[in-house]
Amino acid sequence: MSFHTIISEFRTKLASPQSQAKITQTDIDQFYNKLNGLKFLFFKKYYKKYIDNLNRLKPDPKDKTPDWTLLQVAIAESEYKPTKPFDIFIHRIKYDYALTSKFFIRHQKKQNLKKLNAPGKVVKEETKPKTEKEWIRVPIPRSRPTSKSN
């Protein structure tokens, strides 16, 4: 749970532009030191991959005004990159273990196909054509004029 608390605390610091301006290099270093110092019993591979991705996005200390958007996206709360232990367990069952992931992914594909193949509601629009766009019928004579030859 400590991993989730560290991530969520930093997420709240990055929540608004005013608080982003107040973040110092020591705050950033402290965040990354806490992350890199964590020891995990379960899901080591998942946590290591997550932390390595965050280390890759660490702002350069030479930048006076770093761009926080990539880091905000990386630590954002998402179904596909959970931070709580129970959610990570569920994620691993759904996507990583071969026995369970095949069935879940197959079910997910069927649900997505149902959404794609669902007939959309057709809205019938009754608009009257404007007078400028109306066609005018011009009568064409049925018989052709014959030419007189001399």
GROMACS .gro file of N, CA, C and O in nm, residues 12-132:
model
  484
   12THR      N    1  -0.141   1.434  -0.625
   12THR     CA    2  -0.212   1.552  -0.575
   12THR      C    3  -0.125   1.678  -0.584
   12THR      O    4  -0.177   1.788  -0.604
   13LYS      N    5   0.008   1.661  -0.570
   13LYS     CA    6   0.097   1.776  -0.587
   13LYS      C    7   0.095   1.828  -0.730
   13LYS      O    8   0.108   1.947  -0.754
   14LEU      N    9   0.079   1.738  -0.825
   14LEU     CA   10   0.077   1.777  -0.966
   14LEU      C   11  -0.062   1.813  -1.017
   14LEU      O   12  -0.079   1.840  -1.135
   15ALA      N   13  -0.160   1.817  -0.929
   15ALA     CA   14  -0.299   1.836  -0.971
   15ALA      C   15  -0.325   1.972  -1.035
   15ALA      O   16  -0.399   1.982  -1.132
   16SER      N   17  -0.270   2.078  -0.982
   16SER     CA   18  -0.299   2.211  -1.037
   16SER      C   19  -0.170   2.282  -1.077
   16SER      O   20  -0.063   2.253  -1.023
   17PRO      N   21  -0.179   2.375  -1.171
   17PRO     CA   22  -0.059   2.449  -1.215
   17PRO      C   23   0.005   2.531  -1.102
   17PRO      O   24   0.126   2.549  -1.101
   18GLN      N   25  -0.075   2.578  -1.005
   18GLN     CA   26  -0.017   2.655  -0.895
   18GLN      C   27   0.070   2.566  -0.807
   18GLN      O   28   0.178   2.607  -0.762
   19SER      N   29   0.025   2.444  -0.783
   19SER     CA   30   0.106   2.354  -0.701
   19SER      C   31   0.228   2.301  -0.777
   19SER      O   32   0.330   2.269  -0.718
   20GLN      N   33   0.218   2.293  -0.910
   20GLN     CA   34   0.333   2.251  -0.991
   20GLN      C   35   0.446   2.352  -0.980
   20GLN      O   36   0.563   2.316  -0.979
   21ALA      N   37   0.412   2.480  -0.971
   21ALA     CA   38   0.514   2.583  -0.960
   21ALA      C   39   0.587   2.576  -0.826
   21ALA      O   40   0.701   2.618  -0.816
   22LYS      N   41   0.521   2.522  -0.725
   22LYS     CA   42   0.581   2.514  -0.592
   22LYS      C   43   0.667   2.389  -0.571
   22LYS      O   44   0.734   2.378  -0.470
   23ILE      N   45   0.665   2.296  -0.665
   23ILE     CA   46   0.743   2.173  -0.652
   23ILE      C   47   0.890   2.206  -0.674
   23ILE      O   48   0.928   2.262  -0.775
   24THR      N   49   0.972   2.167  -0.578
   24THR     CA   50   1.116   2.193  -0.587
   24THR      C   51   1.188   2.065  -0.628
   24THR      O   52   1.129   1.957  -0.631
   25GLN      N   53   1.316   2.081  -0.656
   25GLN     CA   54   1.397   1.966  -0.695
   25GLN      C   55   1.408   1.867  -0.580
   25GLN      O   56   1.416   1.746  -0.602
   26THR      N   57   1.408   1.915  -0.457
   26THR     CA   58   1.415   1.823  -0.343
   26THR      C   59   1.289   1.739  -0.332
   26THR      O   60   1.297   1.621  -0.294
   27ASP      N   61   1.172   1.795  -0.366
   27ASP     CA   62   1.048   1.717  -0.368
   27ASP      C   63   1.055   1.605  -0.471
   27ASP      O   64   1.014   1.491  -0.445
   28ILE      N   65   1.108   1.638  -0.587
   28ILE     CA   66   1.121   1.539  -0.694
   28ILE      C   67   1.219   1.429  -0.653
   28ILE      O   68   1.191   1.310  -0.669
   29ASP      N   69   1.334   1.471  -0.599
   29ASP     CA   70   1.432   1.372  -0.556
   29ASP      C   71   1.378   1.284  -0.444
   29ASP      O   72   1.401   1.162  -0.442
   30GLN      N   73   1.305   1.342  -0.353
   30GLN     CA   74   1.246   1.266  -0.242
   30GLN      C   75   1.144   1.164  -0.296
   30GLN      O   76   1.143   1.049  -0.251
   31PHE      N   77   1.062   1.203  -0.392
   31PHE     CA   78   0.965   1.112  -0.453
   31PHE      C   79   1.034   0.994  -0.519
   31PHE      O   80   0.999   0.878  -0.495
   32TYR      N   81   1.136   1.021  -0.598
   32TYR     CA   82   1.206   0.913  -0.668
   32TYR      C   83   1.288   0.827  -0.572
   32TYR      O   84   1.300   0.705  -0.594
   33ASN      N   85   1.344   0.885  -0.468
   33ASN     CA   86   1.417   0.804  -0.369
   33ASN      C   87   1.323   0.710  -0.294
   33ASN      O   88   1.359   0.595  -0.266
   34LYS      N   89   1.203   0.758  -0.260
   34LYS     CA   90   1.106   0.672  -0.195
   34LYS      C   91   1.066   0.556  -0.286
   34LYS      O   92   1.056   0.441  -0.241
   35LEU      N   93   1.042   0.587  -0.414
   35LEU     CA   94   1.002   0.482  -0.508
   35LEU      C   95   1.112   0.379  -0.527
   35LEU      O   96   1.086   0.258  -0.527
   36ASN      N   97   1.232   0.426  -0.547
   36ASN     CA   98   1.343   0.333  -0.572
   36ASN      C   99   1.384   0.255  -0.448
   36ASN      O  100   1.446   0.150  -0.459
   37GLY      N  101   1.348   0.304  -0.329
   37GLY     CA  102   1.384   0.236  -0.206
   37GLY      C  103   1.283   0.133  -0.158
   37GLY      O  104   1.308   0.064  -0.058
   38LEU      N  105   1.171   0.119  -0.227
   38LEU     CA  106   1.068   0.025  -0.184
   38LEU      C  107   1.110  -0.119  -0.211
   38LEU      O  108   1.173  -0.151  -0.312
   39LYS      N  109   1.074  -0.208  -0.118
   39LYS     CA  110   1.097  -0.353  -0.133
   39LYS      C  111   0.960  -0.419  -0.144
   39LYS      O  112   0.870  -0.390  -0.066
   40PHE      N  113   0.945  -0.510  -0.239
   40PHE     CA  114   0.816  -0.571  -0.264
   40PHE      C  115   0.823  -0.722  -0.244
   40PHE      O  116   0.922  -0.787  -0.278
   41LEU      N  117   0.715  -0.777  -0.189
   41LEU     CA  118   0.703  -0.921  -0.175
   41LEU      C  119   0.630  -0.982  -0.293
   41LEU      O  120   0.669  -1.088  -0.343
   42PHE      N  121   0.526  -0.918  -0.335
   42PHE     CA  122   0.446  -0.969  -0.445
   42PHE      C  123   0.452  -0.873  -0.563
   42PHE      O  124   0.469  -0.754  -0.548
   43PHE      N  125   0.436  -0.928  -0.680
   43PHE     CA  126   0.429  -0.851  -0.806
   43PHE      C  127   0.553  -0.765  -0.826
   43PHE      O  128   0.544  -0.650  -0.871
   44LYS      N  129   0.669  -0.818  -0.797
   44LYS     CA  130   0.794  -0.742  -0.812
   44LYS      C  131   0.814  -0.695  -0.956
   44LYS      O  132   0.858  -0.582  -0.980
   45LYS      N  133   0.782  -0.782  -1.051
   45LYS     CA  134   0.804  -0.750  -1.191
   45LYS      C  135   0.716  -0.631  -1.233
   45LYS      O  136   0.762  -0.541  -1.303
   46TYR      N  137   0.591  -0.631  -1.188
   46TYR     CA  138   0.499  -0.522  -1.222
   46TYR      C  139   0.548  -0.390  -1.163
   46TYR      O  140   0.555  -0.288  -1.232
   47TYR      N  141   0.581  -0.390  -1.034
   47TYR     CA  142   0.627  -0.269  -0.967
   47TYR      C  143   0.758  -0.219  -1.029
   47TYR      O  144   0.777  -0.100  -1.050
   48LYS      N  145   0.849  -0.310  -1.059
   48LYS     CA  146   0.978  -0.272  -1.118
   48LYS      C  147   0.957  -0.204  -1.253
   48LYS      O  148   1.019  -0.101  -1.282
   49LYS      N  149   0.867  -0.260  -1.334
   49LYS     CA  150   0.839  -0.202  -1.465
   49LYS      C  151   0.777  -0.063  -1.450
   49LYS      O  152   0.813   0.030  -1.523
   50TYR      N  153   0.686  -0.047  -1.356
   50TYR     CA  154   0.619   0.082  -1.332
   50TYR      C  155   0.721   0.185  -1.286
   50TYR      O  156   0.723   0.299  -1.334
   51ILE      N  157   0.807   0.147  -1.192
   51ILE     CA  158   0.907   0.240  -1.138
   51ILE      C  159   1.011   0.276  -1.245
   51ILE      O  160   1.054   0.392  -1.254
   52ASP      N  161   1.051   0.179  -1.326
   52ASP     CA  162   1.146   0.208  -1.434
   52ASP      C  163   1.088   0.308  -1.533
   52ASP      O  164   1.159   0.396  -1.583
   53ASN      N  165   0.960   0.296  -1.561
   53ASN     CA  166   0.895   0.392  -1.651
   53ASN      C  167   0.894   0.531  -1.588
   53ASN      O  168   0.920   0.631  -1.656
   54LEU      N  169   0.865   0.540  -1.459
   54LEU     CA  170   0.867   0.670  -1.391
   54LEU      C  171   1.008   0.729  -1.386
   54LEU      O  172   1.026   0.850  -1.399
   55ASN      N  173   1.109   0.645  -1.365
   55ASN     CA  174   1.247   0.693  -1.364
   55ASN      C  175   1.287   0.749  -1.500
   55ASN      O  176   1.365   0.843  -1.510
   56ARG      N  177   1.234   0.690  -1.604
   56ARG     CA  178   1.263   0.737  -1.740
   56ARG      C  179   1.207   0.877  -1.762
   56ARG      O  180   1.261   0.956  -1.838
   57LEU      N  181   1.098   0.908  -1.694
   57LEU     CA  182   1.030   1.037  -1.711
   57LEU      C  183   1.072   1.141  -1.609
   57LEU      O  184   1.009   1.246  -1.598
   58LYS      N  185   1.176   1.114  -1.533
   58LYS     CA  186   1.220   1.207  -1.430
   58LYS      C  187   1.266   1.338  -1.493
   58LYS      O  188   1.346   1.339  -1.587
   59PRO      N  189   1.215   1.451  -1.443
   59PRO     CA  190   1.255   1.580  -1.499
   59PRO      C  191   1.403   1.610  -1.474
   59PRO      O  192   1.458   1.573  -1.371
   60ASP      N  193   1.464   1.677  -1.568
   60ASP     CA  194   1.604   1.714  -1.557
   60ASP      C  195   1.620   1.824  -1.453
   60ASP      O  196   1.546   1.922  -1.453
   61PRO      N  197   1.717   1.812  -1.362
   61PRO     CA  198   1.735   1.916  -1.259
   61PRO      C  199   1.775   2.051  -1.316
   61PRO      O  200   1.757   2.154  -1.251
   62LYS      N  201   1.827   2.054  -1.437
   62LYS     CA  202   1.870   2.180  -1.498
   62LYS      C  203   1.752   2.262  -1.549
   62LYS      O  204   1.764   2.383  -1.566
   63ASP      N  205   1.639   2.197  -1.575
   63ASP     CA  206   1.521   2.269  -1.623
   63ASP      C  207   1.460   2.352  -1.511
   63ASP      O  208   1.433   2.302  -1.403
   64LYS      N  209   1.440   2.480  -1.540
   64LYS     CA  210   1.377   2.566  -1.440
   64LYS      C  211   1.226   2.550  -1.441
   64LYS      O  212   1.161   2.562  -1.338
   65THR      N  213   1.168   2.526  -1.559
   65THR     CA  214   1.025   2.502  -1.570
   65THR      C  215   1.002   2.371  -1.647
   65THR      O  216   0.984   2.372  -1.769
   66PRO      N  217   1.003   2.259  -1.577
   66PRO     CA  218   0.985   2.130  -1.647
   66PRO      C  219   0.841   2.110  -1.693
   66PRO      O  220   0.747   2.167  -1.638
   67ASP      N  221   0.826   2.029  -1.795
   67ASP     CA  222   0.694   1.995  -1.846
   67ASP      C  223   0.644   1.873  -1.770
   67ASP      O  224   0.706   1.767  -1.773
   68TRP      N  225   0.532   1.887  -1.701
   68TRP     CA  226   0.482   1.782  -1.613
   68TRP      C  227   0.380   1.691  -1.679
   68TRP      O  228   0.334   1.596  -1.616
   69THR      N  229   0.345   1.714  -1.804
   69THR     CA  230   0.235   1.640  -1.864
   69THR      C  231   0.264   1.490  -1.875
   69THR      O  232   0.177   1.408  -1.845
   70LEU      N  233   0.383   1.452  -1.918
   70LEU     CA  234   0.414   1.310  -1.930
   70LEU      C  235   0.412   1.240  -1.795
   70LEU      O  236   0.361   1.129  -1.782
   71LEU      N  237   0.465   1.306  -1.694
   71LEU     CA  238   0.465   1.247  -1.561
   71LEU      C  239   0.323   1.238  -1.506
   71LEU      O  240   0.288   1.140  -1.440
   72GLN      N  241   0.240   1.336  -1.534
   72GLN     CA  242   0.100   1.330  -1.490
   72GLN      C  243   0.027   1.214  -1.555
   72GLN      O  244  -0.050   1.144  -1.489
   73VAL      N  245   0.051   1.191  -1.682
   73VAL     CA  246  -0.013   1.079  -1.752
   73VAL      C  247   0.039   0.947  -1.697
   73VAL      O  248  -0.037   0.851  -1.680
   74ALA      N  249   0.168   0.941  -1.667
   74ALA     CA  250   0.227   0.817  -1.618
   74ALA      C  251   0.175   0.777  -1.480
   74ALA      O  252   0.160   0.658  -1.451
   75ILE      N  253   0.145   0.874  -1.394
   75ILE     CA  254   0.098   0.839  -1.260
   75ILE      C  255  -0.053   0.854  -1.245
   75ILE      O  256  -0.106   0.840  -1.136
   76ALA      N  257  -0.122   0.878  -1.353
   76ALA     CA  258  -0.268   0.894  -1.348
   76ALA      C  259  -0.334   0.762  -1.310
   76ALA      O  260  -0.284   0.654  -1.342
   77GLU      N  261  -0.447   0.772  -1.242
   77GLU     CA  262  -0.524   0.655  -1.201
   77GLU      C  263  -0.588   0.594  -1.326
   77GLU      O  264  -0.655   0.662  -1.402
   78SER      N  265  -0.564   0.465  -1.347
   78SER     CA  266  -0.616   0.400  -1.466
   78SER      C  267  -0.646   0.254  -1.436
   78SER      O  268  -0.582   0.193  -1.350
   79GLU      N  269  -0.740   0.200  -1.511
   79GLU     CA  270  -0.775   0.059  -1.496
   79GLU      C  271  -0.661  -0.030  -1.546
   79GLU      O  272  -0.641  -0.141  -1.497
   80TYR      N  273  -0.586   0.019  -1.642
   80TYR     CA  274  -0.483  -0.062  -1.704
   80TYR      C  275  -0.345  -0.048  -1.639
   80TYR      O  276  -0.253  -0.120  -1.675
   81LYS      N  277  -0.330   0.044  -1.547
   81LYS     CA  278  -0.205   0.056  -1.471
   81LYS      C  279  -0.238   0.091  -1.325
   81LYS      O  280  -0.218   0.203  -1.280
   82PRO      N  281  -0.292  -0.006  -1.253
   82PRO     CA  282  -0.334   0.019  -1.115
   82PRO      C  283  -0.216   0.035  -1.020
   82PRO      O  284  -0.104  -0.008  -1.049
   83THR      N  285  -0.243   0.096  -0.904
   83THR     CA  286  -0.138   0.114  -0.803
   83THR      C  287  -0.173   0.047  -0.671
   83THR      O  288  -0.084   0.025  -0.589
   84LYS      N  289  -0.299   0.015  -0.648
   84LYS     CA  290  -0.340  -0.052  -0.525
   84LYS      C  291  -0.312  -0.202  -0.538
   84LYS      O  292  -0.329  -0.260  -0.646
   85PRO      N  293  -0.271  -0.268  -0.429
   85PRO     CA  294  -0.234  -0.410  -0.437
   85PRO      C  295  -0.346  -0.501  -0.487
   85PRO      O  296  -0.321  -0.589  -0.571
   86PHE      N  297  -0.467  -0.483  -0.438
   86PHE     CA  298  -0.576  -0.570  -0.483
   86PHE      C  299  -0.607  -0.547  -0.630
   86PHE      O  300  -0.632  -0.643  -0.705
   87ASP      N  301  -0.604  -0.423  -0.674
   87ASP     CA  302  -0.628  -0.392  -0.815
   87ASP      C  303  -0.518  -0.450  -0.904
   87ASP      O  304  -0.546  -0.494  -1.016
   88ILE      N  305  -0.396  -0.451  -0.854
   88ILE     CA  306  -0.286  -0.512  -0.930
   88ILE      C  307  -0.307  -0.661  -0.942
   88ILE      O  308  -0.284  -0.721  -1.047
   89PHE      N  309  -0.354  -0.724  -0.834
   89PHE     CA  310  -0.383  -0.867  -0.836
   89PHE      C  311  -0.490  -0.898  -0.941
   89PHE      O  312  -0.474  -0.991  -1.021
   90ILE      N  313  -0.596  -0.821  -0.944
   90ILE     CA  314  -0.702  -0.841  -1.043
   90ILE      C  315  -0.649  -0.818  -1.185
   90ILE      O  316  -0.679  -0.894  -1.277
   91HIS      N  317  -0.568  -0.716  -1.202
   91HIS     CA  318  -0.509  -0.685  -1.333
   91HIS      C  319  -0.422  -0.802  -1.380
   91HIS      O  320  -0.427  -0.840  -1.498
   92ARG      N  321  -0.344  -0.858  -1.290
   92ARG     CA  322  -0.257  -0.971  -1.326
   92ARG      C  323  -0.340  -1.093  -1.365
   92ARG      O  324  -0.305  -1.163  -1.459
   93ILE      N  325  -0.449  -1.116  -1.295
   93ILE     CA  326  -0.535  -1.229  -1.330
   93ILE      C  327  -0.598  -1.207  -1.467
   93ILE      O  328  -0.606  -1.298  -1.548
   94LYS      N  329  -0.642  -1.085  -1.493
   94LYS     CA  330  -0.709  -1.056  -1.620
   94LYS      C  331  -0.616  -1.061  -1.740
   94LYS      O  332  -0.654  -1.108  -1.847
   95TYR      N  333  -0.495  -1.009  -1.725
   95TYR     CA  334  -0.411  -0.989  -1.843
   95TYR      C  335  -0.280  -1.068  -1.846
   95TYR      O  336  -0.226  -1.091  -1.954
   96ASP      N  337  -0.226  -1.110  -1.733
   96ASP     CA  338  -0.092  -1.168  -1.735
   96ASP      C  339  -0.087  -1.320  -1.726
   96ASP      O  340   0.000  -1.383  -1.786
   97TYR      N  341  -0.175  -1.382  -1.651
   97TYR     CA  342  -0.172  -1.527  -1.635
   97TYR      C  343  -0.240  -1.594  -1.754
   97TYR      O  344  -0.353  -1.563  -1.789
   98ALA      N  345  -0.169  -1.690  -1.814
   98ALA     CA  346  -0.216  -1.752  -1.938
   98ALA      C  347  -0.350  -1.823  -1.922
   98ALA      O  348  -0.434  -1.819  -2.012
   99LEU      N  349  -0.371  -1.890  -1.809
   99LEU     CA  350  -0.495  -1.965  -1.791
   99LEU      C  351  -0.618  -1.876  -1.787
   99LEU      O  352  -0.723  -1.911  -1.840
  100THR      N  353  -0.608  -1.763  -1.723
  100THR     CA  354  -0.725  -1.677  -1.707
  100THR      C  355  -0.733  -1.566  -1.811
  100THR      O  356  -0.843  -1.522  -1.845
  101SER      N  357  -0.619  -1.522  -1.861
  101SER     CA  358  -0.622  -1.408  -1.952
  101SER      C  359  -0.687  -1.441  -2.086
  101SER      O  360  -0.753  -1.356  -2.145
  102LYS      N  361  -0.672  -1.564  -2.134
  102LYS     CA  362  -0.733  -1.601  -2.263
  102LYS      C  363  -0.884  -1.584  -2.260
  102LYS      O  364  -0.943  -1.530  -2.352
  103PHE      N  365  -0.945  -1.631  -2.152
  103PHE     CA  366  -1.090  -1.622  -2.142
  103PHE      C  367  -1.137  -1.478  -2.126
  103PHE      O  368  -1.235  -1.437  -2.187
  104PHE      N  369  -1.067  -1.402  -2.044
  104PHE     CA  370  -1.107  -1.264  -2.022
  104PHE      C  371  -1.091  -1.181  -2.148
  104PHE      O  372  -1.180  -1.102  -2.184
  105ILE      N  373  -0.981  -1.197  -2.217
  105ILE     CA  374  -0.957  -1.120  -2.340
  105ILE      C  375  -1.057  -1.159  -2.447
  105ILE      O  376  -1.108  -1.073  -2.521
  106ARG      N  377  -1.091  -1.287  -2.456
  106ARG     CA  378  -1.191  -1.332  -2.553
  106ARG      C  379  -1.326  -1.268  -2.521
  106ARG      O  380  -1.396  -1.220  -2.611
  107HIS      N  381  -1.361  -1.265  -2.394
  107HIS     CA  382  -1.487  -1.201  -2.352
  107HIS      C  383  -1.486  -1.052  -2.384
  107HIS      O  384  -1.586  -0.997  -2.431
  108GLN      N  385  -1.373  -0.987  -2.360
  108GLN     CA  386  -1.361  -0.844  -2.387
  108GLN      C  387  -1.375  -0.815  -2.537
  108GLN      O  388  -1.440  -0.719  -2.577
  109LYS      N  389  -1.317  -0.901  -2.620
  109LYS     CA  390  -1.328  -0.883  -2.765
  109LYS      C  391  -1.473  -0.898  -2.811
  109LYS      O  392  -1.520  -0.821  -2.896
  110LYS      N  393  -1.544  -0.995  -2.754
  110LYS     CA  394  -1.685  -1.013  -2.791
  110LYS      C  395  -1.767  -0.890  -2.751
  110LYS      O  396  -1.853  -0.846  -2.828
  111GLN      N  397  -1.740  -0.836  -2.634
  111GLN     CA  398  -1.814  -0.718  -2.590
  111GLN      C  399  -1.786  -0.599  -2.681
  111GLN      O  400  -1.876  -0.523  -2.717
  112ASN      N  401  -1.660  -0.582  -2.722
  112ASN     CA  402  -1.625  -0.472  -2.811
  112ASN      C  403  -1.688  -0.489  -2.950
  112ASN      O  404  -1.730  -0.392  -3.012
  113LEU      N  405  -1.693  -0.615  -2.998
  113LEU     CA  406  -1.757  -0.639  -3.127
  113LEU      C  407  -1.906  -0.611  -3.121
  113LEU      O  408  -1.965  -0.559  -3.217
  114LYS      N  409  -1.970  -0.643  -3.010
  114LYS     CA  410  -2.111  -0.612  -2.993
  114LYS      C  411  -2.133  -0.462  -2.999
  114LYS      O  412  -2.230  -0.414  -3.058
  115LYS      N  413  -2.044  -0.387  -2.938
  115LYS     CA  414  -2.056  -0.241  -2.941
  115LYS      C  415  -2.038  -0.187  -3.082
  115LYS      O  416  -2.107  -0.096  -3.125
  116LEU      N  417  -1.941  -0.245  -3.155
  116LEU     CA  418  -1.915  -0.197  -3.290
  116LEU      C  419  -2.025  -0.234  -3.388
  116LEU      O  420  -2.059  -0.158  -3.478
  117ASN      N  421  -2.082  -0.353  -3.372
  117ASN     CA  422  -2.183  -0.401  -3.466
  117ASN      C  423  -2.325  -0.365  -3.427
  117ASN      O  424  -2.418  -0.403  -3.496
  118ALA      N  425  -2.342  -0.295  -3.319
  118ALA     CA  426  -2.476  -0.256  -3.276
  118ALA      C  427  -2.534  -0.157  -3.376
  118ALA      O  428  -2.467  -0.062  -3.418
  119PRO      N  429  -2.660  -0.182  -3.415
  119PRO     CA  430  -2.719  -0.088  -3.511
  119PRO      C  431  -2.745   0.047  -3.445
  119PRO      O  432  -2.801   0.055  -3.337
  120GLY      N  433  -2.699   0.147  -3.509
  120GLY     CA  434  -2.719   0.282  -3.456
  120GLY      C  435  -2.859   0.331  -3.485
  120GLY      O  436  -2.924   0.287  -3.580
  121LYS      N  437  -2.906   0.418  -3.405
  121LYS     CA  438  -3.039   0.475  -3.427
  121LYS      C  439  -3.029   0.574  -3.543
  121LYS      O  440  -2.948   0.664  -3.543
  122VAL      N  441  -3.117   0.552  -3.640
  122VAL     CA  442  -3.119   0.639  -3.756
  122VAL      C  443  -3.217   0.752  -3.728
  122VAL      O  444  -3.334   0.728  -3.700
  123VAL      N  445  -3.168   0.869  -3.734
  123VAL     CA  446  -3.252   0.986  -3.711
  123VAL      C  447  -3.299   1.035  -3.847
  123VAL      O  448  -3.220   1.070  -3.933
  124LYS      N  449  -3.429   1.033  -3.862
  124LYS     CA  450  -3.485   1.077  -3.989
  124LYS      C  451  -3.507   1.228  -3.983
  124LYS      O  452  -3.581   1.277  -3.900
  125GLU      N  453  -3.439   1.294  -4.071
  125GLU     CA  454  -3.450   1.439  -4.075
  125GLU      C  455  -3.543   1.479  -4.190
  125GLU      O  456  -3.521   1.440  -4.304
  126GLU      N  457  -3.643   1.552  -4.155
  126GLU     CA  458  -3.734   1.602  -4.258
  126GLU      C  459  -3.707   1.750  -4.276
  126GLU      O  460  -3.747   1.832  -4.195
  127THR      N  461  -3.640   1.780  -4.382
  127THR     CA  462  -3.612   1.920  -4.413
  127THR      C  463  -3.674   1.953  -4.547
  127THR      O  464  -3.669   1.874  -4.641
  128LYS      N  465  -3.732   2.066  -4.553
  128LYS     CA  466  -3.791   2.110  -4.678
  128LYS      C  467  -3.683   2.181  -4.759
  128LYS      O  468  -3.607   2.262  -4.707
  129PRO      N  469  -3.677   2.150  -4.888
  129PRO     CA  470  -3.576   2.217  -4.969
  129PRO      C  471  -3.611   2.365  -4.986
  129PRO      O  472  -3.727   2.403  -4.992
  130LYS      N  473  -3.510   2.443  -4.991
  130LYS     CA  474  -3.530   2.586  -5.010
  130LYS      C  475  -3.565   2.615  -5.155
  130LYS      O  476  -3.534   2.537  -5.245
  131THR      N  477  -3.626   2.725  -5.178
  131THR     CA  478  -3.671   2.758  -5.313
  131THR      C  479  -3.555   2.773  -5.410
  131THR      O  480  -3.568   2.745  -5.528
  132GLU      N  481  -3.441   2.818  -5.362
  132GLU     CA  482  -3.327   2.834  -5.452
  132GLU      C  483  -3.275   2.698  -5.497
  132GLU      O  484  -3.218   2.684  -5.605
   0.00000   0.00000   0.00000
